[in-house]
Amino acid sequence: RAIAEADGIPPLVGLASQGTSDVEDLAVRILADLSADDDNKVAIAEAGGIPPLVKHCADNASEDTRADAACALAALALVEANKVPIAEAGAIEPLLCELDRRSPTGRRSQEN
């Protein structure tokens, strides 16, 4: 809560968008952690956090960063007002790909 109360979510969203890859990865991880709180789900979306999370779910980020971004998007989607913006940002396909990568059948097909 301290990060949100200190108005720290917008700078984190900025770092997730325009930092170095290590900084972006860390910002995505922190946003994923913050997204567990209901108030933060709204604040992250209002700060423009959906597009960078979709980007990190879809790009060549590390497996951990893709998972963090997917978890954050899933948490944000629990808020009704966030569902359409998440879909409009193009999150459906990358989320399905991440789910497939993590499923037992998806892992087997990647190994072959």
PDB file of C-alpha atoms in Angstrom:
ATOM      1  CA  ARG A   1       0.000   0.000   0.000  1.00  0.00           C
ATOM      2  CA  ALA A   2       2.830   2.392   0.704  1.00  0.00           C
ATOM      3  CA  ILE A   3       3.802   2.514  -2.980  1.00  0.00           C
ATOM      4  CA  ALA A   4       0.256   3.322  -4.067  1.00  0.00           C
ATOM      5  CA  GLU A   5      -0.231   5.863  -1.277  1.00  0.00           C
ATOM      6  CA  ALA A   6       2.992   7.595  -2.318  1.00  0.00           C
ATOM      7  CA  ASP A   7       1.632   7.819  -5.881  1.00  0.00           C
ATOM      8  CA  GLY A   8       4.280   5.349  -7.000  1.00  0.00           C
ATOM      9  CA  ILE A   9       2.189   3.423  -9.515  1.00  0.00           C
ATOM     10  CA  PRO A  10       2.490   5.914 -12.426  1.00  0.00           C
ATOM     11  CA  PRO A  11       6.318   5.955 -12.248  1.00  0.00           C
ATOM     12  CA  LEU A  12       6.350   2.141 -12.152  1.00  0.00           C
ATOM     13  CA  VAL A  13       4.166   2.040 -15.238  1.00  0.00           C
ATOM     14  CA  GLY A  14       6.610   4.421 -16.901  1.00  0.00           C
ATOM     15  CA  LEU A  15       9.546   2.192 -15.994  1.00  0.00           C
ATOM     16  CA  ALA A  16       7.697  -0.863 -17.317  1.00  0.00           C
ATOM     17  CA  SER A  17       7.323   1.002 -20.609  1.00  0.00           C
ATOM     18  CA  GLN A  18      10.622   2.765 -21.111  1.00  0.00           C
ATOM     19  CA  GLY A  19      13.306   1.443 -18.803  1.00  0.00           C
ATOM     20  CA  THR A  20      16.192  -0.840 -19.588  1.00  0.00           C
ATOM     21  CA  SER A  21      15.164  -4.486 -19.904  1.00  0.00           C
ATOM     22  CA  ASP A  22      16.205  -5.280 -16.316  1.00  0.00           C
ATOM     23  CA  VAL A  23      14.354  -2.237 -14.986  1.00  0.00           C
ATOM     24  CA  GLU A  24      11.277  -3.069 -17.061  1.00  0.00           C
ATOM     25  CA  ASP A  25      11.324  -6.647 -15.746  1.00  0.00           C
ATOM     26  CA  LEU A  26      11.511  -5.421 -12.158  1.00  0.00           C
ATOM     27  CA  ALA A  27       8.741  -2.869 -12.709  1.00  0.00           C
ATOM     28  CA  VAL A  28       6.492  -5.580 -14.192  1.00  0.00           C
ATOM     29  CA  ARG A  29       7.190  -7.813 -11.188  1.00  0.00           C
ATOM     30  CA  ILE A  30       6.289  -5.013  -8.773  1.00  0.00           C
ATOM     31  CA  LEU A  31       3.125  -4.176 -10.726  1.00  0.00           C
ATOM     32  CA  ALA A  32       2.155  -7.861 -10.579  1.00  0.00           C
ATOM     33  CA  ASP A  33       2.630  -7.829  -6.814  1.00  0.00           C
ATOM     34  CA  LEU A  34       0.652  -4.597  -6.459  1.00  0.00           C
ATOM     35  CA  SER A  35      -2.171  -5.933  -8.622  1.00  0.00           C
ATOM     36  CA  ALA A  36      -3.222  -8.270  -5.808  1.00  0.00           C
ATOM     37  CA  ASP A  37      -4.812  -5.283  -4.053  1.00  0.00           C
ATOM     38  CA  ASP A  38      -8.256  -4.252  -5.343  1.00  0.00           C
ATOM     39  CA  ASP A  39      -7.537  -0.512  -5.189  1.00  0.00           C
ATOM     40  CA  ASN A  40      -4.289  -1.017  -7.069  1.00  0.00           C
ATOM     41  CA  LYS A  41      -6.077  -2.906  -9.855  1.00  0.00           C
ATOM     42  CA  VAL A  42      -7.904   0.318 -10.701  1.00  0.00           C
ATOM     43  CA  ALA A  43      -4.876   2.550 -10.111  1.00  0.00           C
ATOM     44  CA  ILE A  44      -2.628   0.477 -12.412  1.00  0.00           C
ATOM     45  CA  ALA A  45      -5.186   0.620 -15.221  1.00  0.00           C
ATOM     46  CA  GLU A  46      -5.775   4.356 -14.712  1.00  0.00           C
ATOM     47  CA  ALA A  47      -2.013   4.972 -14.843  1.00  0.00           C
ATOM     48  CA  GLY A  48      -1.828   3.326 -18.275  1.00  0.00           C
ATOM     49  CA  GLY A  49      -0.413   0.040 -17.017  1.00  0.00           C
ATOM     50  CA  ILE A  50      -2.350  -2.271 -19.316  1.00  0.00           C
ATOM     51  CA  PRO A  51      -0.377  -1.686 -22.571  1.00  0.00           C
ATOM     52  CA  PRO A  52       3.077  -2.298 -21.064  1.00  0.00           C
ATOM     53  CA  LEU A  53       1.820  -5.425 -19.313  1.00  0.00           C
ATOM     54  CA  VAL A  54       0.421  -6.715 -22.607  1.00  0.00           C
ATOM     55  CA  LYS A  55       3.739  -5.897 -24.294  1.00  0.00           C
ATOM     56  CA  HIS A  56       5.696  -7.892 -21.731  1.00  0.00           C
ATOM     57  CA  CYS A  57       3.272 -10.781 -21.931  1.00  0.00           C
ATOM     58  CA  ALA A  58       3.639 -10.856 -25.710  1.00  0.00           C
ATOM     59  CA  ASP A  59       7.274 -10.011 -26.373  1.00  0.00           C
ATOM     60  CA  ASN A  60      10.517 -11.896 -26.012  1.00  0.00           C
ATOM     61  CA  ALA A  61      10.737 -11.124 -22.305  1.00  0.00           C
ATOM     62  CA  SER A  62      12.021 -13.742 -19.915  1.00  0.00           C
ATOM     63  CA  GLU A  63       9.689 -16.511 -18.869  1.00  0.00           C
ATOM     64  CA  ASP A  64       9.365 -14.952 -15.406  1.00  0.00           C
ATOM     65  CA  THR A  65       8.511 -11.523 -16.802  1.00  0.00           C
ATOM     66  CA  ARG A  66       5.912 -12.975 -19.184  1.00  0.00           C
ATOM     67  CA  ALA A  67       4.379 -14.843 -16.239  1.00  0.00           C
ATOM     68  CA  ASP A  68       4.406 -11.713 -14.041  1.00  0.00           C
ATOM     69  CA  ALA A  69       2.721  -9.684 -16.789  1.00  0.00           C
ATOM     70  CA  ALA A  70       0.113 -12.405 -17.360  1.00  0.00           C
ATOM     71  CA  CYS A  71      -0.628 -12.634 -13.634  1.00  0.00           C
ATOM     72  CA  ALA A  72      -0.992  -8.864 -13.378  1.00  0.00           C
ATOM     73  CA  LEU A  73      -3.360  -8.772 -16.355  1.00  0.00           C
ATOM     74  CA  ALA A  74      -5.419 -11.607 -14.889  1.00  0.00           C
ATOM     75  CA  ALA A  75      -5.672  -9.715 -11.604  1.00  0.00           C
ATOM     76  CA  LEU A  76      -6.611  -6.466 -13.343  1.00  0.00           C
ATOM     77  CA  ALA A  77      -9.318  -8.306 -15.283  1.00  0.00           C
ATOM     78  CA  LEU A  78     -11.112  -9.047 -12.022  1.00  0.00           C
ATOM     79  CA  VAL A  79     -12.280  -5.434 -12.130  1.00  0.00           C
ATOM     80  CA  GLU A  80     -15.180  -5.148 -14.572  1.00  0.00           C
ATOM     81  CA  ALA A  81     -14.052  -1.747 -15.880  1.00  0.00           C
ATOM     82  CA  ASN A  82     -10.661  -3.203 -16.865  1.00  0.00           C
ATOM     83  CA  LYS A  83     -11.933  -6.102 -18.984  1.00  0.00           C
ATOM     84  CA  VAL A  84     -12.640  -4.209 -22.205  1.00  0.00           C
ATOM     85  CA  PRO A  85      -9.429  -2.121 -22.073  1.00  0.00           C
ATOM     86  CA  ILE A  86      -7.417  -5.321 -21.550  1.00  0.00           C
ATOM     87  CA  ALA A  87      -9.054  -6.970 -24.548  1.00  0.00           C
ATOM     88  CA  GLU A  88      -8.712  -3.808 -26.657  1.00  0.00           C
ATOM     89  CA  ALA A  89      -4.994  -3.652 -25.805  1.00  0.00           C
ATOM     90  CA  GLY A  90      -4.569  -7.025 -27.506  1.00  0.00           C
ATOM     91  CA  ALA A  91      -4.054  -9.126 -24.385  1.00  0.00           C
ATOM     92  CA  ILE A  92      -6.170 -12.130 -25.332  1.00  0.00           C
ATOM     93  CA  GLU A  93      -3.746 -13.794 -27.748  1.00  0.00           C
ATOM     94  CA  PRO A  94      -0.600 -13.323 -25.617  1.00  0.00           C
ATOM     95  CA  LEU A  95      -2.453 -14.536 -22.517  1.00  0.00           C
ATOM     96  CA  LEU A  96      -3.608 -17.644 -24.352  1.00  0.00           C
ATOM     97  CA  CYS A  97      -0.062 -18.243 -25.622  1.00  0.00           C
ATOM     98  CA  GLU A  98       1.317 -17.883 -22.090  1.00  0.00           C
ATOM     99  CA  LEU A  99      -1.309 -20.282 -20.796  1.00  0.00           C
ATOM    100  CA  ASP A 100      -0.405 -22.757 -23.527  1.00  0.00           C
ATOM    101  CA  ARG A 101       3.309 -22.447 -22.717  1.00  0.00           C
ATOM    102  CA  ARG A 102       2.553 -23.317 -19.098  1.00  0.00           C
ATOM    103  CA  SER A 103       0.182 -26.208 -19.765  1.00  0.00           C
ATOM    104  CA  PRO A 104       1.582 -29.755 -19.792  1.00  0.00           C
ATOM    105  CA  THR A 105       0.537 -30.294 -23.405  1.00  0.00           C
ATOM    106  CA  GLY A 106       1.979 -26.946 -24.472  1.00  0.00           C
ATOM    107  CA  ARG A 107       5.327 -27.728 -22.862  1.00  0.00           C
ATOM    108  CA  ARG A 108       5.468 -31.108 -24.592  1.00  0.00           C
ATOM    109  CA  SER A 109       4.810 -29.598 -28.022  1.00  0.00           C
ATOM    110  CA  GLN A 110       7.593 -27.030 -27.434  1.00  0.00           C
ATOM    111  CA  GLU A 111      10.050 -29.793 -26.580  1.00  0.00           C
ATOM    112  CA  ASN A 112       9.432 -31.604 -29.880  1.00  0.00           C
TER     113      ASN A 112
END
